[in-house]
XYZ file of C-alpha atoms in Angstrom:
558
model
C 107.538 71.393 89.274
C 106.911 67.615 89.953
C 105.337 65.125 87.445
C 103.102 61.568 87.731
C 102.125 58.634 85.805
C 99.521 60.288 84.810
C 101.657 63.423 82.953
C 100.154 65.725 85.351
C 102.315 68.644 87.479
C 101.935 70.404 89.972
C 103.514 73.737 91.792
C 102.910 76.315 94.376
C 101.036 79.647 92.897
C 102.497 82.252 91.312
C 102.649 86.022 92.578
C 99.816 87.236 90.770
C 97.444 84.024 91.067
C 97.792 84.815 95.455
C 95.205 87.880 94.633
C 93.231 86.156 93.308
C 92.932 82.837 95.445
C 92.482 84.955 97.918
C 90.033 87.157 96.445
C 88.147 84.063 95.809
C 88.234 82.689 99.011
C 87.469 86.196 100.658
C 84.083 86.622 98.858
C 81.009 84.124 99.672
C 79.865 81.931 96.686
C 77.057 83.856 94.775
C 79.320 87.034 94.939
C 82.661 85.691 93.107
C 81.775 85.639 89.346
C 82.936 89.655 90.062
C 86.245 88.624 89.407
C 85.226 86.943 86.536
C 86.415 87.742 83.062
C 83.782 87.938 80.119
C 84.651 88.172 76.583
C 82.830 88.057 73.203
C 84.547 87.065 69.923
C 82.620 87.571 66.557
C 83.108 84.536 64.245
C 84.482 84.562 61.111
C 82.058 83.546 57.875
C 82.280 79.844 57.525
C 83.623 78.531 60.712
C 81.833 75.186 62.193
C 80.321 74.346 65.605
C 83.088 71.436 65.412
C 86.028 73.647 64.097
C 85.269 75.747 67.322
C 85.475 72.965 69.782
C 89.286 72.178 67.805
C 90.564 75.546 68.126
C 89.913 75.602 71.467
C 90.877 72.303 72.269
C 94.219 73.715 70.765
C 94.740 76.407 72.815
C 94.295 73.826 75.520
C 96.827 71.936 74.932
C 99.385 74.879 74.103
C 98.841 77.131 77.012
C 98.922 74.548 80.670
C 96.960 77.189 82.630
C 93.315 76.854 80.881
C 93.753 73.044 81.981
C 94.623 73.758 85.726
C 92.787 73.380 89.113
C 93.722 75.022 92.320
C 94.020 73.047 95.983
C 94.319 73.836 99.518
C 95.571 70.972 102.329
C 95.533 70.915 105.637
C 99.430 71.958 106.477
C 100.289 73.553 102.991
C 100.034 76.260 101.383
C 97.439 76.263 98.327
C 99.212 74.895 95.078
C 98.372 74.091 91.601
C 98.140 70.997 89.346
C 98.115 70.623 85.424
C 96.311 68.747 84.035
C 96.271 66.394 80.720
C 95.029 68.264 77.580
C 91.293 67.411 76.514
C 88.343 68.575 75.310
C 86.182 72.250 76.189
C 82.754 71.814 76.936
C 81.343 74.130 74.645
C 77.900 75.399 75.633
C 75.545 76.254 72.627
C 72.806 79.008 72.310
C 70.415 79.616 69.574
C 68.810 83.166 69.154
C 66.102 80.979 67.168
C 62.645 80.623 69.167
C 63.031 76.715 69.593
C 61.621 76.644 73.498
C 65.536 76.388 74.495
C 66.992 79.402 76.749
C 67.618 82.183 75.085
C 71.670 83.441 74.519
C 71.848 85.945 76.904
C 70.119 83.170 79.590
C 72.430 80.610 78.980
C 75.348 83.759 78.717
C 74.009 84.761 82.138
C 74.506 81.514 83.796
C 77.851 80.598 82.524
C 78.942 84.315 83.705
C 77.505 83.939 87.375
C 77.854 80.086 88.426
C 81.217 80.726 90.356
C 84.235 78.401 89.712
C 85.372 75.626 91.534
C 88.753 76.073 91.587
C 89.312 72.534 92.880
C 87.681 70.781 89.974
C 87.024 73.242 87.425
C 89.360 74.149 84.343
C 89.398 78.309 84.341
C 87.684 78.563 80.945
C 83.625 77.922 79.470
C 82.942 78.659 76.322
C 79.229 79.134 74.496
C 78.465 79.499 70.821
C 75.386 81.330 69.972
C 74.156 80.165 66.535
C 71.391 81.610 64.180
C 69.724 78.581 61.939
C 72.757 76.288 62.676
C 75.447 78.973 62.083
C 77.921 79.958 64.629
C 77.544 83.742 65.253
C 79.532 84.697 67.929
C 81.665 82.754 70.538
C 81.184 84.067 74.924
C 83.714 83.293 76.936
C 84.169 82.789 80.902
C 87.407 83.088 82.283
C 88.706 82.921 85.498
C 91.123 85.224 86.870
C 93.550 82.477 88.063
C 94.787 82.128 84.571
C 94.244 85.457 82.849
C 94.996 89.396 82.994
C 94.182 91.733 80.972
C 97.804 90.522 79.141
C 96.770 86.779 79.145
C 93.316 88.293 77.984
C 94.821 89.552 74.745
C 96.920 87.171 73.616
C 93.915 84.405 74.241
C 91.485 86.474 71.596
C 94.584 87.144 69.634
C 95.471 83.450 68.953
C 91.625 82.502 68.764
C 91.376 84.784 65.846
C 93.954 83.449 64.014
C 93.226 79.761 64.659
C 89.226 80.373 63.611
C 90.550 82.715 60.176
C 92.322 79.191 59.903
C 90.012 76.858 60.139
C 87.764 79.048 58.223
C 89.963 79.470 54.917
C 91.350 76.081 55.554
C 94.711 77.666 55.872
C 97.404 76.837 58.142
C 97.695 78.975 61.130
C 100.938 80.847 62.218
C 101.392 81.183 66.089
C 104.363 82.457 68.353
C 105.521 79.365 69.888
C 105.074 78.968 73.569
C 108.305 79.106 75.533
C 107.317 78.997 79.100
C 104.273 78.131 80.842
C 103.165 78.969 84.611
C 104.694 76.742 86.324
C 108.212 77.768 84.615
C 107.233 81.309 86.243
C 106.439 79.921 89.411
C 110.408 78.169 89.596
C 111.433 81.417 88.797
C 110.075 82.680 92.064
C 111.805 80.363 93.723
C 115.330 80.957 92.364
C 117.919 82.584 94.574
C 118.312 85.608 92.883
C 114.381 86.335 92.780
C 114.656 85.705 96.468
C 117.392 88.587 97.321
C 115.067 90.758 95.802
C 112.034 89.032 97.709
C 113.794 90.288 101.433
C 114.664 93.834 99.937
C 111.279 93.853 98.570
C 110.313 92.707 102.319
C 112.361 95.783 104.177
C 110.793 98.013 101.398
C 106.965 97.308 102.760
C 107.753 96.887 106.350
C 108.760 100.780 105.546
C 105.534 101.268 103.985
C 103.753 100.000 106.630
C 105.365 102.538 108.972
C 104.418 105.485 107.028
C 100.662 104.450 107.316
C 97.579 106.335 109.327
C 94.524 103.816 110.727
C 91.978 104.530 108.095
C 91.627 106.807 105.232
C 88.065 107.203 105.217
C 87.801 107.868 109.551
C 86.735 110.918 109.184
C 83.853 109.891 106.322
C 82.838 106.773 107.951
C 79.196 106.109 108.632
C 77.106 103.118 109.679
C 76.329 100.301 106.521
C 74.539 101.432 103.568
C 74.084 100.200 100.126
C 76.900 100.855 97.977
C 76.814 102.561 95.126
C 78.418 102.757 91.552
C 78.672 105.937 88.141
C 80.692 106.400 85.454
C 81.214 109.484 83.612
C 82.710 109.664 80.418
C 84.794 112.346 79.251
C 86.576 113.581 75.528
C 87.841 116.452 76.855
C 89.214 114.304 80.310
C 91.222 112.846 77.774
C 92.768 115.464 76.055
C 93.248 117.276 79.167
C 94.972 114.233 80.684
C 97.249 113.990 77.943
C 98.273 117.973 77.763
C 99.327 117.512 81.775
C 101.165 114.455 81.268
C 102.958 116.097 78.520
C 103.903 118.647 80.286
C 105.618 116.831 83.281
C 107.354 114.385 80.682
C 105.212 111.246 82.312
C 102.648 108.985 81.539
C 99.066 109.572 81.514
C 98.566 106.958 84.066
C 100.119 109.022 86.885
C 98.659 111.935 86.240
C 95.080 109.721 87.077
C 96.897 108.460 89.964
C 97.887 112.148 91.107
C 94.442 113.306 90.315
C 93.032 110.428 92.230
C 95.225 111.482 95.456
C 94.515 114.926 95.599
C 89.886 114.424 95.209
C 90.892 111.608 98.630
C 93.021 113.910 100.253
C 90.232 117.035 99.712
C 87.261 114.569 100.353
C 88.507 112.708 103.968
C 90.600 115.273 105.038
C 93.827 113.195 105.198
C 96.493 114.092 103.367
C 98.213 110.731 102.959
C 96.975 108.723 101.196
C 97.091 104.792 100.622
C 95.451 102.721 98.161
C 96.572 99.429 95.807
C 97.302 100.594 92.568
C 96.881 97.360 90.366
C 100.066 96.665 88.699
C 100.900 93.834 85.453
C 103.945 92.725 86.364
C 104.943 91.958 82.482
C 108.041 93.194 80.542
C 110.273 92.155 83.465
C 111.609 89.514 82.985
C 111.789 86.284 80.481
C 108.681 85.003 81.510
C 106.788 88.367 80.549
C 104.014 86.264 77.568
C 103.501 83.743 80.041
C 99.447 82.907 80.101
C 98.949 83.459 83.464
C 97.526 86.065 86.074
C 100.351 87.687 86.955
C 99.022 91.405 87.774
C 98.711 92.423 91.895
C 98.095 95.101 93.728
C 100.262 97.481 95.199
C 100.251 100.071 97.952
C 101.104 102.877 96.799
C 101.162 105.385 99.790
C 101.501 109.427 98.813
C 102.183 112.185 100.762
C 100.405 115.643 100.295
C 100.138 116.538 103.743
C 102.094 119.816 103.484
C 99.062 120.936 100.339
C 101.391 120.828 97.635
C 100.804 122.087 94.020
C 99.604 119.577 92.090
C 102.854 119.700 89.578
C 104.849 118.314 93.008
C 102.111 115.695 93.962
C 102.639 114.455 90.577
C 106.159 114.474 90.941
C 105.637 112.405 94.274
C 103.345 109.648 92.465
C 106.652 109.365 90.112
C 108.972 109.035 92.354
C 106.730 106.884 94.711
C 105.150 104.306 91.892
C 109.446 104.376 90.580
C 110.022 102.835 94.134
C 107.029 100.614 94.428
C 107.575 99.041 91.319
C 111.485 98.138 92.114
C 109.977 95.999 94.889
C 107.356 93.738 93.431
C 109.015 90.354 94.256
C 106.823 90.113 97.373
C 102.860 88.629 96.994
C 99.642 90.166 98.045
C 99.423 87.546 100.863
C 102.775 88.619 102.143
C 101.734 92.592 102.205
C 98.994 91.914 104.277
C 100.790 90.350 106.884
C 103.485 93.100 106.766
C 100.305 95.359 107.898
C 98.646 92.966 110.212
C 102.207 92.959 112.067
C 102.275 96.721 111.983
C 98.375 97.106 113.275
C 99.296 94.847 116.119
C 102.586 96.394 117.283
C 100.806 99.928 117.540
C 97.339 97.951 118.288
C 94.979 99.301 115.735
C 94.084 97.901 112.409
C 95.610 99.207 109.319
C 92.897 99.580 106.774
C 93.650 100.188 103.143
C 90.367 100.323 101.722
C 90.625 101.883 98.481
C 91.884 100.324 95.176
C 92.412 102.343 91.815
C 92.936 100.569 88.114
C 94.068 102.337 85.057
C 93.534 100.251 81.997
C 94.807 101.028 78.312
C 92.685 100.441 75.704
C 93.129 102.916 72.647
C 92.034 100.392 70.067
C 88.242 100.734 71.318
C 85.986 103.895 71.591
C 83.351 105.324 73.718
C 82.015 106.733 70.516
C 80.107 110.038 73.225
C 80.637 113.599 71.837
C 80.623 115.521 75.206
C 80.988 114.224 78.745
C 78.022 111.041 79.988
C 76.893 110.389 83.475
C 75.591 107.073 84.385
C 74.243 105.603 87.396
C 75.197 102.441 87.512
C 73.974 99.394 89.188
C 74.355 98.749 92.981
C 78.235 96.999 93.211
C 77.002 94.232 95.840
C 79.315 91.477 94.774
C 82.082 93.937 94.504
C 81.030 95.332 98.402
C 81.223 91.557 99.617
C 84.977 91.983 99.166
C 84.805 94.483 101.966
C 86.818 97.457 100.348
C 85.806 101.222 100.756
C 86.120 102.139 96.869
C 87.115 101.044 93.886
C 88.405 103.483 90.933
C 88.493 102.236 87.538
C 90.036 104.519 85.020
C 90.516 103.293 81.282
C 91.909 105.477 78.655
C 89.996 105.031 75.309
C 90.638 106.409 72.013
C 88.208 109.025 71.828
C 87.363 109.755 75.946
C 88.582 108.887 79.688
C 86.068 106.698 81.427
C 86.501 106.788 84.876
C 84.025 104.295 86.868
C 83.845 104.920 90.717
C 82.212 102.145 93.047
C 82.008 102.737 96.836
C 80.491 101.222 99.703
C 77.891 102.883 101.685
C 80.052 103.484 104.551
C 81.923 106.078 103.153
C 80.093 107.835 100.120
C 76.398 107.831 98.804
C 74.929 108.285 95.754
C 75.309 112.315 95.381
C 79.236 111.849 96.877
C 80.128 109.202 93.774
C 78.857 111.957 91.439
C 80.315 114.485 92.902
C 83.650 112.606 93.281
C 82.878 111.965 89.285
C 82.128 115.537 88.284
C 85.222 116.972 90.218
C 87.784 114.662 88.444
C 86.754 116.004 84.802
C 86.697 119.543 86.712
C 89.998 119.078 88.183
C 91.431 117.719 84.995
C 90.020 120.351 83.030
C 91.260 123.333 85.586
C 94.831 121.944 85.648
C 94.968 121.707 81.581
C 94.693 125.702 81.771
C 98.000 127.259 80.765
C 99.926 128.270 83.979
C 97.245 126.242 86.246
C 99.210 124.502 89.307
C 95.996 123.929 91.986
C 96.941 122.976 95.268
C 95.156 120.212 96.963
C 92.975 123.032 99.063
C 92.430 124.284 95.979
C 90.892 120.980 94.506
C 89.087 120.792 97.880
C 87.018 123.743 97.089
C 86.431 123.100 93.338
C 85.120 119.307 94.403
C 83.246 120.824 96.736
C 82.884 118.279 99.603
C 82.606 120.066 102.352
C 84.719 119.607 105.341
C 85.053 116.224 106.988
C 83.939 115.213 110.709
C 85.826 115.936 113.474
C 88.743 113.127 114.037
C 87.936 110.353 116.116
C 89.961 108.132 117.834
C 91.584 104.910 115.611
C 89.405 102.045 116.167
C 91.542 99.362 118.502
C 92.046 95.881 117.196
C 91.455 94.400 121.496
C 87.726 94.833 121.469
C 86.027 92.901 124.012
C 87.828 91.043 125.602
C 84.726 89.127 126.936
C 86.173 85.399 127.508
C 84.961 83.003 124.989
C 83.550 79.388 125.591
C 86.275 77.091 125.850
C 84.589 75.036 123.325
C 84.975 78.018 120.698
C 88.437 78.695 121.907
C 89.383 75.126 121.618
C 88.126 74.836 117.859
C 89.516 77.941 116.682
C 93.267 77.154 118.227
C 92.568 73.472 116.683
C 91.707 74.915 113.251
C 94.909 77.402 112.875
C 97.379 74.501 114.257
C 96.408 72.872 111.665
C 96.681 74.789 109.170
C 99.967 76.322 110.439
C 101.441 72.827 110.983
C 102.280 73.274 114.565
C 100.558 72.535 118.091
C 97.630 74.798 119.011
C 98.928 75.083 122.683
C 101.477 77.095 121.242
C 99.157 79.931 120.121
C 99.017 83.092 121.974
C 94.872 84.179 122.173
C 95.641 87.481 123.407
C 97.839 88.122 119.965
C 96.535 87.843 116.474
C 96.746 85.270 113.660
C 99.715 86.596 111.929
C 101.653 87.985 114.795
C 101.353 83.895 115.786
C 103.123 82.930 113.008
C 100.155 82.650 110.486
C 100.228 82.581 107.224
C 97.850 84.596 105.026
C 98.239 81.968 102.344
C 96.380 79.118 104.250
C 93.638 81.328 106.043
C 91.096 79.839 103.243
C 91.613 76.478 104.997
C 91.655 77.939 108.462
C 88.078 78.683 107.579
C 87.318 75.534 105.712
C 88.217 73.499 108.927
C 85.742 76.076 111.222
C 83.300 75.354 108.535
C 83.490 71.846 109.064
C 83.181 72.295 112.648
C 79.807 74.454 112.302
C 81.362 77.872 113.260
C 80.708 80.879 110.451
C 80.617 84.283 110.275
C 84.460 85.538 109.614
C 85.729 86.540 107.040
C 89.534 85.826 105.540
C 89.847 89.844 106.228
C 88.904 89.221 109.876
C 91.653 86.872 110.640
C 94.290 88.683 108.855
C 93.841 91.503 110.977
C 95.140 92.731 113.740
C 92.652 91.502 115.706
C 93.628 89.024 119.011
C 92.352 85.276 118.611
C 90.404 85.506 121.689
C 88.282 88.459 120.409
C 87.950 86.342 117.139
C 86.795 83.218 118.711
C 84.139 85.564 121.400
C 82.443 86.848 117.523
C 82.161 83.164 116.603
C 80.313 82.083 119.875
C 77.986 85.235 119.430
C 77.509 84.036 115.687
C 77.064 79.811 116.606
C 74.380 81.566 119.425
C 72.384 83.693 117.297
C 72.762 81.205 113.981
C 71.171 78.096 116.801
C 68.518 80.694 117.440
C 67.286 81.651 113.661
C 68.970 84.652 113.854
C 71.078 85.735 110.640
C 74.380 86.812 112.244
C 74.955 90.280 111.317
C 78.010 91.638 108.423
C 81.290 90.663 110.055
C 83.349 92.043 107.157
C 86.398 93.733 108.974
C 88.019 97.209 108.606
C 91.458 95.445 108.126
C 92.702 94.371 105.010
């Protein structure tokens, strides 16, 4: 942590903030506000317009990450500065008919415009008012400072500062006792980074373990993608009764449940995906604002069709081991695989991602189970992953949201996938009910996969490039990697070279710069050799010079 004249500091990023950044940087402009955060408080009788702007000017100054921006260089990795405390702009919406926007306009806008994380604070704020009054209070944050943690304690702290305000009481908060950048020197200590190289070994293990692609067999050619949620009481007290009964949380058994429907559906019986993890209650830093949450691949084994009591045993056991090595960042994990791909030369794809969220206090308020269609996930799809499970716990149901791109499932496959979770569930609640995973199979009812086709290589064509194209794409990673471009290897990939996944947003930047488009952060952090990478940028310069939209270069690594 460094200081200036000026009182500000800056630091490298945190653990949890790497998702993000690079989430950020992965997805194109007008697709990132999916990451966004968007929360509504209701406002207490009495509270001002200008008592409003000072509670959040307070939080401001107490917490450093709603007042930081987020910077790439040329020959460093990305890092973050804090800056002085000031003022919110607060954004104000009338529901009165007074030819302004309407609230859920101006909501709208606020929601969508994407951040700048360069010169944007991670935080807007809009007050809808009815004749003057202050109603409710939207807020837009930005993952780089909040989880669903950070979330909590941000409403939690604006409720008592607007009761406040509102009484004209004082207000009673838990002082602040370490802020991000405190977190991020904690990183950097020698004892985090013993467990950082164990943590290291551990996924280089993982890596080992893994098959091509999960979804080979189910792979098609693009599509739309496609999003349902169904929502379920009797999920939920099913979910429960089988966690019970093994002695774990309900969490796992979702996580056992999800294994088994991916196993039955693409015919492979391990199965990878990044379970989304907190990170809090570790350590000392554990009510430190921040994002601190990342994924992590979590890679189970049901090859041999086990009963589902041992595949939930396995999830134990496996999410026991994963979570004993979480010292190493998202950035770091894909490099792990990108090494792996190249040594046995075919990507490693880990295309699915599955969220359990905790959130007892609210309820679904349904009686039996709801299916919904819901809205084509096209921002989500930009990211480039295969699906995305979303499974929150809820005082009176289980809602369990599935999104999935085209590729892999269509609209009757999501509902299926939907309907054969509660089914599963339901059938495993049943006294002395132990279904194995052929079992589930035929209650899902998929129907059986395509035939196996070969991995897909990372060479392909090995066409030679202009040297123009090879010259700016060697030019743009030396640069970024700090080292001379002469001594990159074009028949091996970016991280094999010595890449880091960390400064691949700036790799890109520099292209940019240079007029060459068309990959994606996902593309270079594959396994895929420079000189293939640099033959897709001629064909996309070519066909961009001609009018032609280059086509979807999203890759199948990542």
């Amino acid at each position: 942590m460094t200081g200036t004249a000026q009182d500000t500091k800056t630091g490298a990023l945190g653990l949890g903030q790497r998702y993000i950044w690079l989430r950020h940087h992965q997805l194109p402009a007008e697709a990132r506000h999916d990451a966004h955060i968007v929360t509504r408080f209701p406002l207490p009788p009495g509270l001002s317009v200008p008592q409003i702007r000072t509670a959040l000017g307070h939080l401001v100054r107490r917490h450093e990450a709603l007042r930081t921006t987020y910077h790439h260089d040329a020959d460093a990795d990305p890092w973050q500065r804090v800056h002085p405390a000031g003022p919110v702009r607060l954004v104000q919406a009338t529901v009165e008919q007074d030819g302004s926007p309407p609230p859920a306009a101006v909501v709208q806008e606020l929601a969508t415009a994407p951040f700048e994380l360069a010169a944007d604070w991670p935080l807007r704020a809009c007050v809808i008012t009815d004749g003057g009054t202050p109603r409710q209070l939207v807020v837009v944050m930005n993952h780089m400072a909040f989880d669903a943690w950070s979330v909590d304690r941000f409403e939690r702290e604006l409720e008592v500062l607007g009761t406040a305000l509102a009484t004209r009481r004082p207000a009673s908060l838990e002082p602040v006792r370490y802020q991000p950048l405190h977190l991020v020197g904690h990183e950097g200590e020698a004892a985090f980074q013993d467990r950082h190289e164990q943590a290291a070994e551990f996924w280089r293990e993982q890596a080992a373990r893994l098959s091509s692609d999960l979804f080979a067999r189910r792979r098609r050619g693009p599509a739309d993608p496609t999003a349902a949620t169904l929502t379920s009481p009797a999920a939920l007290s099913a979910s429960r009764q089988l966690a019970d009964r093994a002695g774990l949380w309900p969490s796992l058994v979702h996580v056992a449940v999800f294994t088994a429907l991916a196993a039955a559906y693409t015919g492979d019986g391990l199965v990878p995906h990044w379970n989304f993890h907190g990170n809090r209650g570790e350590d000392a830093y554990s009510d430190v604002l921040t994002c601190r949450f990342s994924p992590l691949l979590l890679i189970v084994d049901g090859r041999d069709d086990p009963p589902f009591s041992e595949l939930l045993k396995r999830v134990a056991e496996q999410t026991e081991a994963v979570r004993d090595h979480t010292a190493l960042g998202y950035d770091e994990m894909l490099e792990i695989l990108a090494c792996a791909g190249a040594i046995r030369g075919r990507d490693l794809r880990v295309g699915s991602e599955l969220n359990f969220l905790s959130h007892t206090a609210r309820t679904a308020g349904v009686r039996r189970t709801t299916f919904v269609r819901n809205a084509a996930p096209t921002a989500w799809a930009a990211f480039g992953s295969d699906v995305y499970l979303r499974v929150t716990e809820l005082r009176d149901a289980v809602s369990v949201n599935l999104q999935a791109s085209g590729a892999v499932m269509d609209a009757e496959t999501v509902e299926r996938f939907l309907r054969g979770y509660e089914a599963v569930l339901l059938a495993l609640a049943e006294p002395d009910s132990d279904l194995r995973i052929s079992e589930i199979s035929t209650l899902a009812g998929f129907g059986e996969p395509a035939a196996a086709t070969p991995d897909r290589t990372v060479a392909g064509t090995m066409e030679t490039a202009g040297a123009e194209t090879l010259l700016e794409l060697r030019g743009a990673i030396g640069r970024a990697m700090d080292i001379c471009a002469d001594m990159l290897d074009l028949d091996s990939a970016y991280v094999p070279n010595g890449g880091r996944v960390l400064r691949l947003p700036r790799v890109l930047d520099l292209l940019h710069e240079r007029g060459y488009g068309g990959l994606t952060l996902h593309d270079l952090a594959g396994g895929t050799p420079l000189r293939v990478l640099a033959n897709q940028l001629s064909r996309n310069r070519s066909q961009s010079s001609n009018g032609v939209t280059p086509p979807d270069t999203t890759s199948a690594a990542g």
